[in-house]
Short mmCIF file of C-alpha atoms in Angstrom, two decimals:
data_model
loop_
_atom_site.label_atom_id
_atom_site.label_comp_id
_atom_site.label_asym_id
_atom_site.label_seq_id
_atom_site.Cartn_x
_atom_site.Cartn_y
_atom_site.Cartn_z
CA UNK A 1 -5.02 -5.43 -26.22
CA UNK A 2 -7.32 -8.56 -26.77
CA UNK A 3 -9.69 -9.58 -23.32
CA UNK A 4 -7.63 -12.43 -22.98
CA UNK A 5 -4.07 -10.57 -22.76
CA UNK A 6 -6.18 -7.69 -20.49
CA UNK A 7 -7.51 -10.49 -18.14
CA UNK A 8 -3.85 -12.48 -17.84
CA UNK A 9 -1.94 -9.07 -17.19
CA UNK A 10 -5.06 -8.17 -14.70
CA UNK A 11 -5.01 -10.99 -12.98
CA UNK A 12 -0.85 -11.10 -12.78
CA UNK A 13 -1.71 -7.72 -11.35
CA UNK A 14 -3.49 -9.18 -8.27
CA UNK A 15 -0.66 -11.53 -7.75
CA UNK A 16 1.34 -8.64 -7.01
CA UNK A 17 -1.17 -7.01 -4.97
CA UNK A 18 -1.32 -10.42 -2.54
CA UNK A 19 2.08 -9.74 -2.35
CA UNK A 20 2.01 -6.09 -1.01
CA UNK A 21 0.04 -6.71 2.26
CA UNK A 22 2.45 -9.11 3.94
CA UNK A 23 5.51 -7.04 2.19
CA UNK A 24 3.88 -3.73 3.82
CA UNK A 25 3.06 -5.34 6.68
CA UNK A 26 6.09 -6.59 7.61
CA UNK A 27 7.96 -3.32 6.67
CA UNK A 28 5.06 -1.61 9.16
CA UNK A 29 6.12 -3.94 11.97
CA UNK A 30 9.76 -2.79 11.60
CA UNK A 31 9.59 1.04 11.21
CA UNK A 32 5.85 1.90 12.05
CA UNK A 33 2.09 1.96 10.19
CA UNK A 34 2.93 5.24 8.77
CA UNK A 35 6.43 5.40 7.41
CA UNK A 36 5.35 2.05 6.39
CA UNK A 37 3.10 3.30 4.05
CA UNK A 38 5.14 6.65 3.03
CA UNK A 39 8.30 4.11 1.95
CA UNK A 40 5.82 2.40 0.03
CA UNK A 41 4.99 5.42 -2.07
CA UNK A 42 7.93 6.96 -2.33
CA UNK A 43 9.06 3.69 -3.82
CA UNK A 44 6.51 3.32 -5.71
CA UNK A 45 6.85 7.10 -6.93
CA UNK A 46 10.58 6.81 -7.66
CA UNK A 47 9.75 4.02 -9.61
CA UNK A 48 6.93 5.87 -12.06
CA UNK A 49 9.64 8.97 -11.94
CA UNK A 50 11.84 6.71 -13.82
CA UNK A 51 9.73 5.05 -16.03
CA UNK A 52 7.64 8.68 -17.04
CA UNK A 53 11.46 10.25 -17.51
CA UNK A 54 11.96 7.32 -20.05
CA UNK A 55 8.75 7.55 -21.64
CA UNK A 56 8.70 11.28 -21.51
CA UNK A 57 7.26 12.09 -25.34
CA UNK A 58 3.60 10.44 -23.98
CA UNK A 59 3.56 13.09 -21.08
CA UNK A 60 0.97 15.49 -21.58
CA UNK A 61 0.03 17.61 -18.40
CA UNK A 62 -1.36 20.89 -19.12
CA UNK A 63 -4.10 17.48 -20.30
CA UNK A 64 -4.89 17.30 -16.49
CA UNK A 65 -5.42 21.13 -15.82
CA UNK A 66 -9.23 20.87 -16.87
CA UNK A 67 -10.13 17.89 -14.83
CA UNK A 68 -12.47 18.09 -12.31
CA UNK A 69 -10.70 17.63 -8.22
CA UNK A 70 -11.71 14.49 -7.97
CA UNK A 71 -9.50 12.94 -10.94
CA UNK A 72 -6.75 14.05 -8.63
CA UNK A 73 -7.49 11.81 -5.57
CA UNK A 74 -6.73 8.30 -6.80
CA UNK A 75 -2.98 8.47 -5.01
CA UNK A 76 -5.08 9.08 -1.70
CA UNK A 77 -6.70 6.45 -2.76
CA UNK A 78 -4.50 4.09 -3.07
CA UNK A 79 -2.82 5.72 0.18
CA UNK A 80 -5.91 4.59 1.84
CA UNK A 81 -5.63 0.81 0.60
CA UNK A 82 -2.23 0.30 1.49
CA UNK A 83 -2.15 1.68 4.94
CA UNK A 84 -5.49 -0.48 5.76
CA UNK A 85 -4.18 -3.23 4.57
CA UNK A 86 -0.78 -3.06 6.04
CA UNK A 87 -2.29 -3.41 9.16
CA UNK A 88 -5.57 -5.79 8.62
CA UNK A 89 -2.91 -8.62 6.86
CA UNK A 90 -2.16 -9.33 10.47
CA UNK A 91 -5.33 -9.85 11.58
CA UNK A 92 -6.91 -11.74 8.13
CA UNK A 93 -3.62 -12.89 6.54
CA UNK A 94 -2.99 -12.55 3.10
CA UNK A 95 -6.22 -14.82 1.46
CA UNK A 96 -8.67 -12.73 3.77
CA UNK A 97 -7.59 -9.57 2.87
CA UNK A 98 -6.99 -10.09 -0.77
CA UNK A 99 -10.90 -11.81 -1.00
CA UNK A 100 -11.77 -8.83 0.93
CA UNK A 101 -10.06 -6.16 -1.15
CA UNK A 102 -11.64 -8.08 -4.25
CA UNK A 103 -15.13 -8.35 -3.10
CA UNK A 104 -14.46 -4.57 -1.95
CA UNK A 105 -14.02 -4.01 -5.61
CA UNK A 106 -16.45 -6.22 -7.29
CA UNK A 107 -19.01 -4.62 -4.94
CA UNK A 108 -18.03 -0.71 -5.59
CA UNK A 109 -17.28 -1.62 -9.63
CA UNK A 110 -20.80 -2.70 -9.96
CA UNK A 111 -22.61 0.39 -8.97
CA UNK A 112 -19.97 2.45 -10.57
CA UNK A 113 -20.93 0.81 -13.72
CA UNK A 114 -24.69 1.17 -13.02
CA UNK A 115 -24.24 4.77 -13.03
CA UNK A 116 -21.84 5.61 -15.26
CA UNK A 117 -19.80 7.01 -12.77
CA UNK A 118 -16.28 8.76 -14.33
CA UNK A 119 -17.03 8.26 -18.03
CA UNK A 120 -17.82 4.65 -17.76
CA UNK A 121 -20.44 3.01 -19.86
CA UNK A 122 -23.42 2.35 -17.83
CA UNK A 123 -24.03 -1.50 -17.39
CA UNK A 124 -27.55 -2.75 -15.66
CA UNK A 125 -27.44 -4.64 -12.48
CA UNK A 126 -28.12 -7.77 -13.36
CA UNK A 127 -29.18 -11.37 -11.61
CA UNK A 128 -25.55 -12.49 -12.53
CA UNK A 129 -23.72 -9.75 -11.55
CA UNK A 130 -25.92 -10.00 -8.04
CA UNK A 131 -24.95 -13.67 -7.67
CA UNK A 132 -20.91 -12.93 -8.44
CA UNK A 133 -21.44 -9.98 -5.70
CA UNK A 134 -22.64 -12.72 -3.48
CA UNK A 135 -20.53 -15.45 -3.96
CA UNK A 136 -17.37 -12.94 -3.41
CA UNK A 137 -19.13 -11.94 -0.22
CA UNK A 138 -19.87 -15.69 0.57
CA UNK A 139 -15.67 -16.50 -0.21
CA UNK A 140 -14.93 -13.74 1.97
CA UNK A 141 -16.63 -15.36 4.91
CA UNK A 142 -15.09 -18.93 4.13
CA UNK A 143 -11.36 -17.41 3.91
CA UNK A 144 -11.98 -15.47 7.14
CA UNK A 145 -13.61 -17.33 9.45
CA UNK A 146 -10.96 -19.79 10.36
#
């Protein structure tokens, strides 16, 4: 996939994403934080059931049995993400919590690159990196402060 295709997908992505706090959210509000989040999942799950069953010849899992533990936790995770946000959407609305989430990202991305964490290919800190950092941190404060 060319940068350009990885960026538009990526960035459709996110869409969805702003979409899932106020969805959650107002799912939360009618049965509860907590099933909130479960119904979420097991949507979510039923959903990569079906689409693993119809893929099935690109499912390799004895793969996974020589991973380390931590390769295991990105459904907690997520878990995480989507009961925090189900509940902060309230509070920020969708444009605060989706800057947040972002600069959340950006932020953590950029010393996981710096060390190579998981595989990745360590890439320096540098001045510009610093200055995106910042000016995520500074659109955070400008979406939530109102």
């Amino acid at each position: 996939m060319d940068k350009g295709a990885a960026v538009g997908l990526t960035a459709l992505a996110g869409g969805l994403v702003a979409l899932q706090a106020p969805i959650n959210s107002g799912l939360g509000q009618a049965v509860g934080t907590w099933a909130a989040a479960a119904i979420s999942f097991l949507v979510g799950t039923a959903a990569l059931l079906l689409i693993a069953a119809i893929n099935s010849s690109s499912i390799h899992l004895g793969g996974a049995g020589g991973l380390a533990w931590y390769y295991f936790t990105g459904g907690l995770l997520g878990a995480a993400y989507v009961t925090t946000v189900l509940v902060s959407v309230r509070t920020l609305g969708a444009g605060g919590v989706t800057a947040a989430t972002i600069a959340g990202q950006l932020s953590t991305a950029v010393v996981l690159d710096r060390v190579g964490a998981f595989g990745l290919t360590q890439k320096p800190v540098t001045l510009g990196r610093l200055i995106g950092v910042a000016l995520l941190a500074a659109g955070v404060f400008l979406i939530v402060r109102e």
